[in-house]
PDB file of C-alpha atoms in Angstrom:
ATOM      1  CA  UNK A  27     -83.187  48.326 -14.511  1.00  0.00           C
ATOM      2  CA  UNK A  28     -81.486  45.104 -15.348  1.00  0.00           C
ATOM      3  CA  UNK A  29     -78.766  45.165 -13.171  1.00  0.00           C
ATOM      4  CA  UNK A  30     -74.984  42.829 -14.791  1.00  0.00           C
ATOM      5  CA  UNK A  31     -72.397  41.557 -12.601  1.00  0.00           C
ATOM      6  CA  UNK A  32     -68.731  43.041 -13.166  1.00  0.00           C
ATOM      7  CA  UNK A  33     -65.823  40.434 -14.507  1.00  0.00           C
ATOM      8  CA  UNK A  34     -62.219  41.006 -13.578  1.00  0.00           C
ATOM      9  CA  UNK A  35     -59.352  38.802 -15.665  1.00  0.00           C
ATOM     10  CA  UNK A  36     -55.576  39.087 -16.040  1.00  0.00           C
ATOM     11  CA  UNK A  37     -54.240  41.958 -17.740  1.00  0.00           C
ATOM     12  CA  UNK A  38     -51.764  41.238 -20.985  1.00  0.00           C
ATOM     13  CA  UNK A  39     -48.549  42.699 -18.814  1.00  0.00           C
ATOM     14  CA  UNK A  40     -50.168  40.260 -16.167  1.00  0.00           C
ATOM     15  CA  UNK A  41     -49.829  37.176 -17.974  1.00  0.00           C
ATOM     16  CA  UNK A  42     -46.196  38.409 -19.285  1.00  0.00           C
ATOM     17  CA  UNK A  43     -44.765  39.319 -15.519  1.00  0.00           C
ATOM     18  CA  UNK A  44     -46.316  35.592 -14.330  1.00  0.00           C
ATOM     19  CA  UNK A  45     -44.713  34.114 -17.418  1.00  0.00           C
ATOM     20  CA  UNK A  46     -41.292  35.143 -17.172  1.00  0.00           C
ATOM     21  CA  UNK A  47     -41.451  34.799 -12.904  1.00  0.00           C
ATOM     22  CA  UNK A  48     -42.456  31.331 -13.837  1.00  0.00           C
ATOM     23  CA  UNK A  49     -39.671  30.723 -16.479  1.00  0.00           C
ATOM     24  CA  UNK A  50     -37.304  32.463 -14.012  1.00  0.00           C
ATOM     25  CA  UNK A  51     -38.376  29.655 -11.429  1.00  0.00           C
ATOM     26  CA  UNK A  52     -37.745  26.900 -13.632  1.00  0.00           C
ATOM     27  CA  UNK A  53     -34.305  27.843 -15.173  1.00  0.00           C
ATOM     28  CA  UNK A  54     -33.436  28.089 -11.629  1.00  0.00           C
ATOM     29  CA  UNK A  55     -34.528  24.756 -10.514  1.00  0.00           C
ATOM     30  CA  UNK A  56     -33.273  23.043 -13.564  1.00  0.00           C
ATOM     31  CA  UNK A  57     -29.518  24.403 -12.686  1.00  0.00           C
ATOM     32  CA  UNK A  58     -29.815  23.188  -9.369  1.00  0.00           C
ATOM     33  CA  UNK A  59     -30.925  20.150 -10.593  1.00  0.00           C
ATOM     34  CA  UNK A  60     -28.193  19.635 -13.079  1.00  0.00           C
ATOM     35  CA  UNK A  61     -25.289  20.622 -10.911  1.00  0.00           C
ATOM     36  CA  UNK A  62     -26.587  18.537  -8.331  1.00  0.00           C
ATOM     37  CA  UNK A  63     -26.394  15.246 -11.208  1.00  0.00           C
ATOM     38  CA  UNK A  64     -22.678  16.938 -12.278  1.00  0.00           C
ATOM     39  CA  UNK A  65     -21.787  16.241  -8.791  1.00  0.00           C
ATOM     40  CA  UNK A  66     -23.143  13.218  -8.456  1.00  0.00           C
ATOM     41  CA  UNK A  67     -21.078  11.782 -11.370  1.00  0.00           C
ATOM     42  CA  UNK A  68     -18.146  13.621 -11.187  1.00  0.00           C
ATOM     43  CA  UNK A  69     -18.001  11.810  -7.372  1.00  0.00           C
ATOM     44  CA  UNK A  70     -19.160   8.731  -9.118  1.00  0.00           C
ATOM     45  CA  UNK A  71     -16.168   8.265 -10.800  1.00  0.00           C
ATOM     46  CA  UNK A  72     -13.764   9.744  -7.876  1.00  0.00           C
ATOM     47  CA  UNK A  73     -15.528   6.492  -5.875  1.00  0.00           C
ATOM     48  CA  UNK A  74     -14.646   4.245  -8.789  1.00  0.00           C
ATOM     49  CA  UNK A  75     -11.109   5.224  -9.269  1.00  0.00           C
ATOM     50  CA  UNK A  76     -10.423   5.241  -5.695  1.00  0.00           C
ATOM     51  CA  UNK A  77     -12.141   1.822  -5.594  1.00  0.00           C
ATOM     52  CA  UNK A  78      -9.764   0.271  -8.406  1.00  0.00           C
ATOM     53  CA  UNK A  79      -6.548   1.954  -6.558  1.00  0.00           C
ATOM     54  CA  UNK A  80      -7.511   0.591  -2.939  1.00  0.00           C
ATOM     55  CA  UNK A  81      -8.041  -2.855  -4.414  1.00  0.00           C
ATOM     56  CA  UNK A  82      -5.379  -3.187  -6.638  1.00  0.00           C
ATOM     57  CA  UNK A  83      -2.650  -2.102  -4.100  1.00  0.00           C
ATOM     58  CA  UNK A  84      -4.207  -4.576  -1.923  1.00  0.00           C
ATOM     59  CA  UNK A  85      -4.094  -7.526  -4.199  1.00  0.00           C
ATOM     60  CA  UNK A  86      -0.728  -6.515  -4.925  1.00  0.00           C
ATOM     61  CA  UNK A  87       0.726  -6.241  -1.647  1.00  0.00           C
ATOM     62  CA  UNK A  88      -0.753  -9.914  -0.783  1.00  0.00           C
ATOM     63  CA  UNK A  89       1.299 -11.496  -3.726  1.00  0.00           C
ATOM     64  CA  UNK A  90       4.705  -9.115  -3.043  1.00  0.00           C
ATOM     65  CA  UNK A  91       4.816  -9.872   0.622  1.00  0.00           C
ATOM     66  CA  UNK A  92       3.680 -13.469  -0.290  1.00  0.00           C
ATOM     67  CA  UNK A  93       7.115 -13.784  -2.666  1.00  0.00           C
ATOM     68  CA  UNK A  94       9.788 -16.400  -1.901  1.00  0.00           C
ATOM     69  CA  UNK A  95       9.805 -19.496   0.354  1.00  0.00           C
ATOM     70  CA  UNK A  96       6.806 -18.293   1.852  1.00  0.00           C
ATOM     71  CA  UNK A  97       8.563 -19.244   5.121  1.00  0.00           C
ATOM     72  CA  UNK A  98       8.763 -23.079   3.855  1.00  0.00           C
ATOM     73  CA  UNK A  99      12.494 -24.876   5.180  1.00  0.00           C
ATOM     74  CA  UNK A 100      12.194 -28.244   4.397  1.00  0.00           C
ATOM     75  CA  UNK A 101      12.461 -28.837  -0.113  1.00  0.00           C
ATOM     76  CA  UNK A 102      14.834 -28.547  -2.348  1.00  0.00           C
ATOM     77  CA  UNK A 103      13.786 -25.346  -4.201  1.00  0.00           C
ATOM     78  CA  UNK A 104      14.622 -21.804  -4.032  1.00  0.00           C
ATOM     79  CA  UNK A 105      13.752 -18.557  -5.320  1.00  0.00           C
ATOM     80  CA  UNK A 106      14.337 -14.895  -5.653  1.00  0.00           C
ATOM     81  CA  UNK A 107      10.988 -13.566  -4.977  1.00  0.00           C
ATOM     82  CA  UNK A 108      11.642 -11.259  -8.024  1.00  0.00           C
ATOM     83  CA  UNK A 109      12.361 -12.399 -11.661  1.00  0.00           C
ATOM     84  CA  UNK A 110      14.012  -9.961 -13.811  1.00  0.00           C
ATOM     85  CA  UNK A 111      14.310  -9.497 -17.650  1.00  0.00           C
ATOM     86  CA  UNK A 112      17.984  -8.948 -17.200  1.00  0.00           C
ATOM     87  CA  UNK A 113      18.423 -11.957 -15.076  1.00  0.00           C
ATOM     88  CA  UNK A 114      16.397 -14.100 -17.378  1.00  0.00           C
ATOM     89  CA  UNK A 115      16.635 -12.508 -20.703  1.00  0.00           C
ATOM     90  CA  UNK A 116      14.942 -15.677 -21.981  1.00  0.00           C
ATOM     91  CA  UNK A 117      11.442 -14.640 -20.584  1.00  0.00           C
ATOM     92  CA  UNK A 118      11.602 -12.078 -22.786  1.00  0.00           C
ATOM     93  CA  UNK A 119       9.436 -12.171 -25.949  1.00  0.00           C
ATOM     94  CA  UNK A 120       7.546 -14.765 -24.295  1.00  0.00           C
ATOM     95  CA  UNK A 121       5.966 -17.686 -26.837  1.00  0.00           C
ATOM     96  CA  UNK A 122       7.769 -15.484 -29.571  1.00  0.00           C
ATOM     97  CA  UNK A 123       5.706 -12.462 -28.980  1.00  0.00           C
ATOM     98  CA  UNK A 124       7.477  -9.357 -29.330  1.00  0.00           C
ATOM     99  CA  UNK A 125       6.785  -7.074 -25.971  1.00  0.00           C
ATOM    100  CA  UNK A 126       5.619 -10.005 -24.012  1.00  0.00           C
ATOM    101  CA  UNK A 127       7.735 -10.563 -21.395  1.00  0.00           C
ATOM    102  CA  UNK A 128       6.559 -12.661 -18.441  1.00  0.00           C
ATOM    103  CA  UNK A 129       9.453 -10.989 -16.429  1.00  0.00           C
ATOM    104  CA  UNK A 130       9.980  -7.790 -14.506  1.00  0.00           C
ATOM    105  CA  UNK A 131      10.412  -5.399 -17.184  1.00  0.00           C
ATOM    106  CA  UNK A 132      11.213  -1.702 -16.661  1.00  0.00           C
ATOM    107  CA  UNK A 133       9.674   1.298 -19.446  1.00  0.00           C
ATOM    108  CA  UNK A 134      10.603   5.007 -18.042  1.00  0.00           C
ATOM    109  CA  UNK A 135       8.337   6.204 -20.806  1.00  0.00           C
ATOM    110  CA  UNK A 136       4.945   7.989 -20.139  1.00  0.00           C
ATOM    111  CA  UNK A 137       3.327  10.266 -22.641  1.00  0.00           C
ATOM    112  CA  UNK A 138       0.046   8.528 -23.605  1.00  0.00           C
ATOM    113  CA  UNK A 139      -1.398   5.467 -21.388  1.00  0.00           C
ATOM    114  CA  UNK A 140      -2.903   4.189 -24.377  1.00  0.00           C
ATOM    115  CA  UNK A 141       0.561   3.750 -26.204  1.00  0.00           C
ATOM    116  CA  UNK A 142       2.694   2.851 -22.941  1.00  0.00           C
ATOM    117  CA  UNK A 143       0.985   1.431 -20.142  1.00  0.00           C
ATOM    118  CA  UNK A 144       4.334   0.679 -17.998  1.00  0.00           C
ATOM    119  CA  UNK A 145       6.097  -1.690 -16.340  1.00  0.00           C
ATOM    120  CA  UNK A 146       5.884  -5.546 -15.992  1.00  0.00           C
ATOM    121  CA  UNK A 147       6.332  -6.948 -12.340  1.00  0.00           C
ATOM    122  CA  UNK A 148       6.944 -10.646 -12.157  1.00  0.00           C
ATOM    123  CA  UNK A 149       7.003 -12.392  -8.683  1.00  0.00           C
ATOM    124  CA  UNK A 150       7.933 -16.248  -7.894  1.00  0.00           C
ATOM    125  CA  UNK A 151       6.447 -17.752  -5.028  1.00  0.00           C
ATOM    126  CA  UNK A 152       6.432 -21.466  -3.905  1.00  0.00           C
ATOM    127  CA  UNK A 153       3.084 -21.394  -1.886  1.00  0.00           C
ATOM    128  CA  UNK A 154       2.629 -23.671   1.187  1.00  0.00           C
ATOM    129  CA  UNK A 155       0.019 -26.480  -0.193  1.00  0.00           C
ATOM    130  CA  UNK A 156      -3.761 -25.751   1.017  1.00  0.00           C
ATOM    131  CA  UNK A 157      -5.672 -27.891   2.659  1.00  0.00           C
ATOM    132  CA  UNK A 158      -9.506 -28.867   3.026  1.00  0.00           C
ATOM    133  CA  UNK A 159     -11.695 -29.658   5.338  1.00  0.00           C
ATOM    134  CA  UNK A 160     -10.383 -33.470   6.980  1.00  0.00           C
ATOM    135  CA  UNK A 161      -7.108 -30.612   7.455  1.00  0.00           C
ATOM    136  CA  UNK A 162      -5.659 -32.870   4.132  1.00  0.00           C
ATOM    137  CA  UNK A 163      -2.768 -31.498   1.759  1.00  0.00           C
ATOM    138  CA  UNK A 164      -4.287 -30.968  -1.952  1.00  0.00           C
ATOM    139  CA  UNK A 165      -1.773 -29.364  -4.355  1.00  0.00           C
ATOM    140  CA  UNK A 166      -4.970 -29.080  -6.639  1.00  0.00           C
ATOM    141  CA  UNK A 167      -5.946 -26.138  -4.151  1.00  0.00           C
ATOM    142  CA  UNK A 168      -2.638 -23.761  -5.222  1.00  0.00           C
ATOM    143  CA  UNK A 169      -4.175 -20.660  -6.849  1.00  0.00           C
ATOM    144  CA  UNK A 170      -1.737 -18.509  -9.260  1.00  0.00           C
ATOM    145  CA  UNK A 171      -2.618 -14.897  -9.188  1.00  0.00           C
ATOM    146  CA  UNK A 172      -5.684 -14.935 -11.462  1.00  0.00           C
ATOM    147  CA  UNK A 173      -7.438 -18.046  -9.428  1.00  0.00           C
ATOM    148  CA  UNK A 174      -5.987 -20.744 -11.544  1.00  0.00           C
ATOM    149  CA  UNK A 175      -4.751 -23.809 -10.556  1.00  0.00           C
ATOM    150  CA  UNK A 176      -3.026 -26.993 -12.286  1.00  0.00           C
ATOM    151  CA  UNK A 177       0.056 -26.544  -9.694  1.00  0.00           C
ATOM    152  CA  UNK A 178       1.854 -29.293  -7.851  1.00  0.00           C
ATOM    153  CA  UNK A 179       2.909 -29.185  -4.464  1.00  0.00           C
ATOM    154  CA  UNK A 180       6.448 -27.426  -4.218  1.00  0.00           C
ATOM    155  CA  UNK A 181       5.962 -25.770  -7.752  1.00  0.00           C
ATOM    156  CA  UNK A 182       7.379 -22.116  -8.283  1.00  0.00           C
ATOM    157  CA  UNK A 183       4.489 -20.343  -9.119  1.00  0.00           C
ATOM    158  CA  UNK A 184       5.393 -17.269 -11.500  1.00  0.00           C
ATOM    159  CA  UNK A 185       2.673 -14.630 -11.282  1.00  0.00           C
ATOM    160  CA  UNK A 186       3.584 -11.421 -13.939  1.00  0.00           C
ATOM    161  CA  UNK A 187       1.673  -8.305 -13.952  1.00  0.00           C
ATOM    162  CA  UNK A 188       0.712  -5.601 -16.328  1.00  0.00           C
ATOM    163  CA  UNK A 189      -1.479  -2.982 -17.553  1.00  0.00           C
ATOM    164  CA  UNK A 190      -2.677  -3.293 -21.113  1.00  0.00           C
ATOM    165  CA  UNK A 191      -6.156  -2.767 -23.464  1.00  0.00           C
ATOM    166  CA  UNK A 192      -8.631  -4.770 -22.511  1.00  0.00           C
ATOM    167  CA  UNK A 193     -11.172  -5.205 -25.650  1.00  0.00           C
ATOM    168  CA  UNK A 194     -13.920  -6.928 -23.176  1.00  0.00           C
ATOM    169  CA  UNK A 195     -14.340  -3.596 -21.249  1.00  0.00           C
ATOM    170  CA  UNK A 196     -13.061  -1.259 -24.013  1.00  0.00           C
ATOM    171  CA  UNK A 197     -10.044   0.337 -21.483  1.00  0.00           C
ATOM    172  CA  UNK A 198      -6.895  -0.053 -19.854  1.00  0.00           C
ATOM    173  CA  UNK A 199      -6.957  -3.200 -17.483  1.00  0.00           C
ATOM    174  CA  UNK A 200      -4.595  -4.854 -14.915  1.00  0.00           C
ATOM    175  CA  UNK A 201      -3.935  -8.388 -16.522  1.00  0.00           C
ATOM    176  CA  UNK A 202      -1.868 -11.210 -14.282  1.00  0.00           C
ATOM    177  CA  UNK A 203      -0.943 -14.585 -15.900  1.00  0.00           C
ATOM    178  CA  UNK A 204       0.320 -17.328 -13.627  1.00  0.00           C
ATOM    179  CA  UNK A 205       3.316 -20.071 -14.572  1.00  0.00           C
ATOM    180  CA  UNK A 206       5.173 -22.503 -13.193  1.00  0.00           C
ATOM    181  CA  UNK A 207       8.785 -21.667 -13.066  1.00  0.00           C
ATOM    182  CA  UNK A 208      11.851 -23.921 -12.809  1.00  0.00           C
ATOM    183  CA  UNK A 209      14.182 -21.673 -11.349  1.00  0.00           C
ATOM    184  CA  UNK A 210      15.582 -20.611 -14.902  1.00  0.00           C
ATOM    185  CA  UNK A 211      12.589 -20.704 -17.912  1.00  0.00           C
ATOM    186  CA  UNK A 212       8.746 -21.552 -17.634  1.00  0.00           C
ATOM    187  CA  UNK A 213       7.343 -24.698 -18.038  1.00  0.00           C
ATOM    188  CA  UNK A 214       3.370 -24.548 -17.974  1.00  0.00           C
ATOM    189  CA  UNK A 215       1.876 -20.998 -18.367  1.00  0.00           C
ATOM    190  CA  UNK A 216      -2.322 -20.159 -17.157  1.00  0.00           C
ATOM    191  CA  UNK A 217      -4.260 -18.140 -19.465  1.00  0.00           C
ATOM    192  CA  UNK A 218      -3.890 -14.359 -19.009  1.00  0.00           C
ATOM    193  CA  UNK A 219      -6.673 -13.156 -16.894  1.00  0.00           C
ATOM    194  CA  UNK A 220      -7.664  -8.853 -16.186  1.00  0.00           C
ATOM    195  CA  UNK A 221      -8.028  -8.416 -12.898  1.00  0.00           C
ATOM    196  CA  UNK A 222      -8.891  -4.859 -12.926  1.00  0.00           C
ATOM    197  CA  UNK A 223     -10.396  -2.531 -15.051  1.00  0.00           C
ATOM    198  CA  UNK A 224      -9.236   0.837 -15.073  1.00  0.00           C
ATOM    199  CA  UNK A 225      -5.753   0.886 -14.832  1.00  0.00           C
ATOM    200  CA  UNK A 226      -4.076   3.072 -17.383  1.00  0.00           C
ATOM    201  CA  UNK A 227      -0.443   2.298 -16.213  1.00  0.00           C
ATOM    202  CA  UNK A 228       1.510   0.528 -13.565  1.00  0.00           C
ATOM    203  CA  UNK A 229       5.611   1.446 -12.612  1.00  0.00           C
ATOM    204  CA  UNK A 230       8.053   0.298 -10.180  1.00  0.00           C
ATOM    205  CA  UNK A 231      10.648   0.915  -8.574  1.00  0.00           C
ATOM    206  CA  UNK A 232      13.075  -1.595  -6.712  1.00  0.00           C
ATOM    207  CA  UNK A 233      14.920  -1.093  -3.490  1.00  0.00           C
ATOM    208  CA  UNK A 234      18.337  -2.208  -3.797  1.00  0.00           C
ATOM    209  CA  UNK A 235      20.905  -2.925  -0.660  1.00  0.00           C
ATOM    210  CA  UNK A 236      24.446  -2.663  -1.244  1.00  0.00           C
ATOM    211  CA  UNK A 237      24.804  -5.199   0.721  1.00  0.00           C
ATOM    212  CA  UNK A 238      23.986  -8.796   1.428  1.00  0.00           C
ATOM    213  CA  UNK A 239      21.478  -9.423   4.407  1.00  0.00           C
ATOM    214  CA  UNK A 240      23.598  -8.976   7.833  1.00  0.00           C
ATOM    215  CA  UNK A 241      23.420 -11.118  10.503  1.00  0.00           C
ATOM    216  CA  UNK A 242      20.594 -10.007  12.737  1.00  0.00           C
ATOM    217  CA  UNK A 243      18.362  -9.955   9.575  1.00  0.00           C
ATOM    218  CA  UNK A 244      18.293  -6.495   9.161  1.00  0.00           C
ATOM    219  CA  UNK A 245      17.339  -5.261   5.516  1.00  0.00           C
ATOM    220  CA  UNK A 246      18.502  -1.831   4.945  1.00  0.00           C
ATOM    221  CA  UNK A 247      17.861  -0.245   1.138  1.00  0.00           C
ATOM    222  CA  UNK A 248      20.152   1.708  -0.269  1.00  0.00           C
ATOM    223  CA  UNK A 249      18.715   3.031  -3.197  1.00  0.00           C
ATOM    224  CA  UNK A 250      15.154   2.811  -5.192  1.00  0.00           C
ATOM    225  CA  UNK A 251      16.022   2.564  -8.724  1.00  0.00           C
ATOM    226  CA  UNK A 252      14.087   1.201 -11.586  1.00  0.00           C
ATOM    227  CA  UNK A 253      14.546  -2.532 -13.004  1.00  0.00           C
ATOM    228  CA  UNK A 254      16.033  -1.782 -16.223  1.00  0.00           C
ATOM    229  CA  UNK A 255      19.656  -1.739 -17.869  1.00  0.00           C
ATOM    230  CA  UNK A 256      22.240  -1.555 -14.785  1.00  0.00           C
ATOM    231  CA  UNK A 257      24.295   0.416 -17.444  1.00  0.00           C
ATOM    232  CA  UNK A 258      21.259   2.815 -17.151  1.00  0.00           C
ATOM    233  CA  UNK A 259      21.305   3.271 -13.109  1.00  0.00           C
ATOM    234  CA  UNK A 260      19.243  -0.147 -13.291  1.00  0.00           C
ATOM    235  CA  UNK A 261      19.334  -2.690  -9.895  1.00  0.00           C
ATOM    236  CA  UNK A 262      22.966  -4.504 -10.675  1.00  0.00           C
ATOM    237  CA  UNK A 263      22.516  -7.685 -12.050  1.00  0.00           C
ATOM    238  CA  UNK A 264      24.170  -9.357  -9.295  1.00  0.00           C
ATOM    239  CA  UNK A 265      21.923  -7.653  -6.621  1.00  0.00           C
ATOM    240  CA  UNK A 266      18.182  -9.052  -7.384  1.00  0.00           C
ATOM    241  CA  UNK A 267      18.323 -11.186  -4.066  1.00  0.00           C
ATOM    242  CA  UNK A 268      19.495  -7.906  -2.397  1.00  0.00           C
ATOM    243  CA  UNK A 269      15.878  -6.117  -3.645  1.00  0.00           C
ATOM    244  CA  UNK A 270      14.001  -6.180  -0.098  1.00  0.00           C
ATOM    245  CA  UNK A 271      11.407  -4.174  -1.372  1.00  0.00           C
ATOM    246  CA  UNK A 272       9.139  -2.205  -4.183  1.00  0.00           C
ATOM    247  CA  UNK A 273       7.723   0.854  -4.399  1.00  0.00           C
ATOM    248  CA  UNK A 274       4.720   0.666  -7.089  1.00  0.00           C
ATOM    249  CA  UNK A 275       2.787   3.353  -8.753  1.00  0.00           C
ATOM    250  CA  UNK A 276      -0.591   3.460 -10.587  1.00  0.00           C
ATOM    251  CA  UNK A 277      -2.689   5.199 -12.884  1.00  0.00           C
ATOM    252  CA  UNK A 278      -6.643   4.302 -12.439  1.00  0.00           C
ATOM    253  CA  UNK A 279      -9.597   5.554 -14.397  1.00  0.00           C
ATOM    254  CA  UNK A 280     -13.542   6.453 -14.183  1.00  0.00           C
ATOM    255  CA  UNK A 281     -15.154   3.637 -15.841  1.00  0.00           C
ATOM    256  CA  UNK A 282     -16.664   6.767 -17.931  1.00  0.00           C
ATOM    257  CA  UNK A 283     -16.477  10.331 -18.772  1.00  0.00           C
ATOM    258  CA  UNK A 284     -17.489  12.397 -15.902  1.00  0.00           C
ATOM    259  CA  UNK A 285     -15.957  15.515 -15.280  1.00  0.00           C
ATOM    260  CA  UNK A 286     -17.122  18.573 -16.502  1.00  0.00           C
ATOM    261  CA  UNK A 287     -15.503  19.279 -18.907  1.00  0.00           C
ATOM    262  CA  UNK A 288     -12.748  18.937 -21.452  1.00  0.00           C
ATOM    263  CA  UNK A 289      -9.183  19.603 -19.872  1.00  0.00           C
ATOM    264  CA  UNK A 290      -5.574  18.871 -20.201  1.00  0.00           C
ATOM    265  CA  UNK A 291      -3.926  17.049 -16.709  1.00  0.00           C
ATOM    266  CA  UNK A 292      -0.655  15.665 -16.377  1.00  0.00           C
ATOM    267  CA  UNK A 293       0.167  13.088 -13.930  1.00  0.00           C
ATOM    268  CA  UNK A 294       3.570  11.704 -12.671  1.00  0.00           C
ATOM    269  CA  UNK A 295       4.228   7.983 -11.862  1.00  0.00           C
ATOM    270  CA  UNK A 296       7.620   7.577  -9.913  1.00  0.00           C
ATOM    271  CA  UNK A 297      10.639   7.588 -12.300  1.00  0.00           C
ATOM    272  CA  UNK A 298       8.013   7.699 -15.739  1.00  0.00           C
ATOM    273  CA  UNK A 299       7.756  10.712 -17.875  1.00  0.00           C
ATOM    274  CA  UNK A 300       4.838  12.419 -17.166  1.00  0.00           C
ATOM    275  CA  UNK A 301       1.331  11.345 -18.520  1.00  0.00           C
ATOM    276  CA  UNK A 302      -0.441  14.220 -20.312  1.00  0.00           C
ATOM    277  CA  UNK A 303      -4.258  13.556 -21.398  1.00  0.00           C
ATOM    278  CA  UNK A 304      -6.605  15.545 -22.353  1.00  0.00           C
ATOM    279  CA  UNK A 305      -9.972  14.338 -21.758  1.00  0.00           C
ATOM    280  CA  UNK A 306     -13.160  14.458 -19.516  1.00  0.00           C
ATOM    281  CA  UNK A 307     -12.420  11.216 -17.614  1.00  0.00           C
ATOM    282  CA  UNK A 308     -11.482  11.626 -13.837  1.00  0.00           C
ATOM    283  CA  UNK A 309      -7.772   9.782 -12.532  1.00  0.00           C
ATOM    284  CA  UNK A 310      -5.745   9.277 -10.262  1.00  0.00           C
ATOM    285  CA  UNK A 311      -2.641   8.279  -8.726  1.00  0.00           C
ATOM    286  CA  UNK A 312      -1.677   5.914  -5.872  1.00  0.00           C
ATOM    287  CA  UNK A 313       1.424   4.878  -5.119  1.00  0.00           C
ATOM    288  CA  UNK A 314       2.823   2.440  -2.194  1.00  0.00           C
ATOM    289  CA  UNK A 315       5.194   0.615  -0.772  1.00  0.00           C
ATOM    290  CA  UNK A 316       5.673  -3.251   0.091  1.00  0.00           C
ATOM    291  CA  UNK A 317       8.590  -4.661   2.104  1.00  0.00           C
ATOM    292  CA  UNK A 318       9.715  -8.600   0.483  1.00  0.00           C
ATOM    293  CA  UNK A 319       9.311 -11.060   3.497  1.00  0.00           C
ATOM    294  CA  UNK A 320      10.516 -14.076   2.082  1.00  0.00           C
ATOM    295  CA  UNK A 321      14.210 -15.210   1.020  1.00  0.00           C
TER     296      UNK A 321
END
């Protein structure tokens, strides 16, 4: 007898049980997967919006407690570290464009950042003149806040801040501009220059003292209230050398949508209405405090 050798194979229910394990499997690993890259850009764009806060509050706090003499006794000049729109109404409307004041300028508005991005914060400073390597004075060294120079020794540097669209990087950027300032209107202005992208809206508030510096030096605030009309709870006009310090507030931004999804969020910036957005883009808020050395 011719004897034939038995074959085994998969059953049809077989194949279907190892199909759908496998599918099972794979859904499974593709979730992980894909949470794992949610996560990874949602913390993405914390890291970038805690980034832009951290250095922004830094480079701010360098130029506020920079304000003033900057400790220099011996010229002719001085300066309130802080200009105001109400003290100089004529830096208002700046080169005869309507909203561009190159003084501090207060907006209590919030709403949508990419209708009102804040405040303006303008700060005069006559910086101490650099010097290179053979320890020689060169004026041509004086930086304004965007790295600019074309200052002369014992100029008042004006450097204004504010948050506005920034076509280049398609968002909300902090933008400085640096002038020189003669005590009362600007003679020589820098180009404009963003500084940091990001930034969906900037406030401040001023502390005011009631009263003039005492004699041991001792600078006591009174109040922080915002830098608008003194009709309005504004600093008084005649108190801007009595402002011995700022509190500032910011908005930053993911460079990009990241969170998961869709929402509506609300944030609050000092005395400003509150921000509401709806979006997927991940924000926050820092907010700080710099004491004024320099008077």
């Amino acid at each position: 007898m011719k004897n034939t050798k038995q074959s085994n194979g998969f059953t049809l229910v077989e194949l279907m049980i190892t199909l759908a394990l496998s599918l099972g499997i794979t859904y499974a690993i593709a979730q992980v997967l894909i949470s794992s890259n949610r996560s990874s850009v949602t913390s993405d764009g914390l890291s970038q919006s805690q980034e832009t806060g951290r250095f922004v509050m830094s480079f701010l706090a360098n130029v506020v407690r920079q304000g003033g003499l900057n400790s220099i006794g011996d010229i002719p000049k001085t300066t309130n570290p802080l200009i105001s729109c109400t003290e100089f109404p004529g830096l208002m409307n700046f080169e005869g464009i309507a909203g561009n004041h190159q003084c501090s300028f207060d907006s209590i508005l919030g709403g949508d950042p990419a209708i009102n991005t804040g405040d303006r914060l303008a700060i005069a400073w006559i910086p101490p003149v650099p010097v290179d390597a053979l320890n020689v004075e060169v004026p041509a060294l004086i930086r304004d806040c965007s790295g600019t120079g074309n200052f002369a020794a014992n100029d008042i540097v004006l450097n204004v801040f504010w948050v506005a669209f920034d076509p280049a990087s398609g968002m909300n950027s902090l933008f400085c501009r640096g002038h020189t300032f003669s005590g009362t209107v600007i003679t020589r202005s820098n180009p404009a220059q963003a500084i940091a992208n990001g930034v969906d809206s900037m406030h401040i508030l001023y502390g005011e003292a009631t009263q003039p510096v005492p004699s041991p030096k001792n600078r006591n605030v009174s109040r922080y209230t915002h830098g608008g009309d003194p009709a309005a709870g504004g600093v008084s006009l005649a108190n801007w050398d009595q402002v011995y310090a700022i509190k500032v507030s910011i908005l930053t931004r993911s460079l990009t949508q990241v969170t998961n999804s869709v929402a509506l969020r609300r944030y609050v910036l000092l005395d400003a209405q509150p921000y509401t957005i709806t979006d997927a883009v991940n924000r926050q808020v820092f907010n700080s405090s710099f004491v004024i050395n320099n008077y």
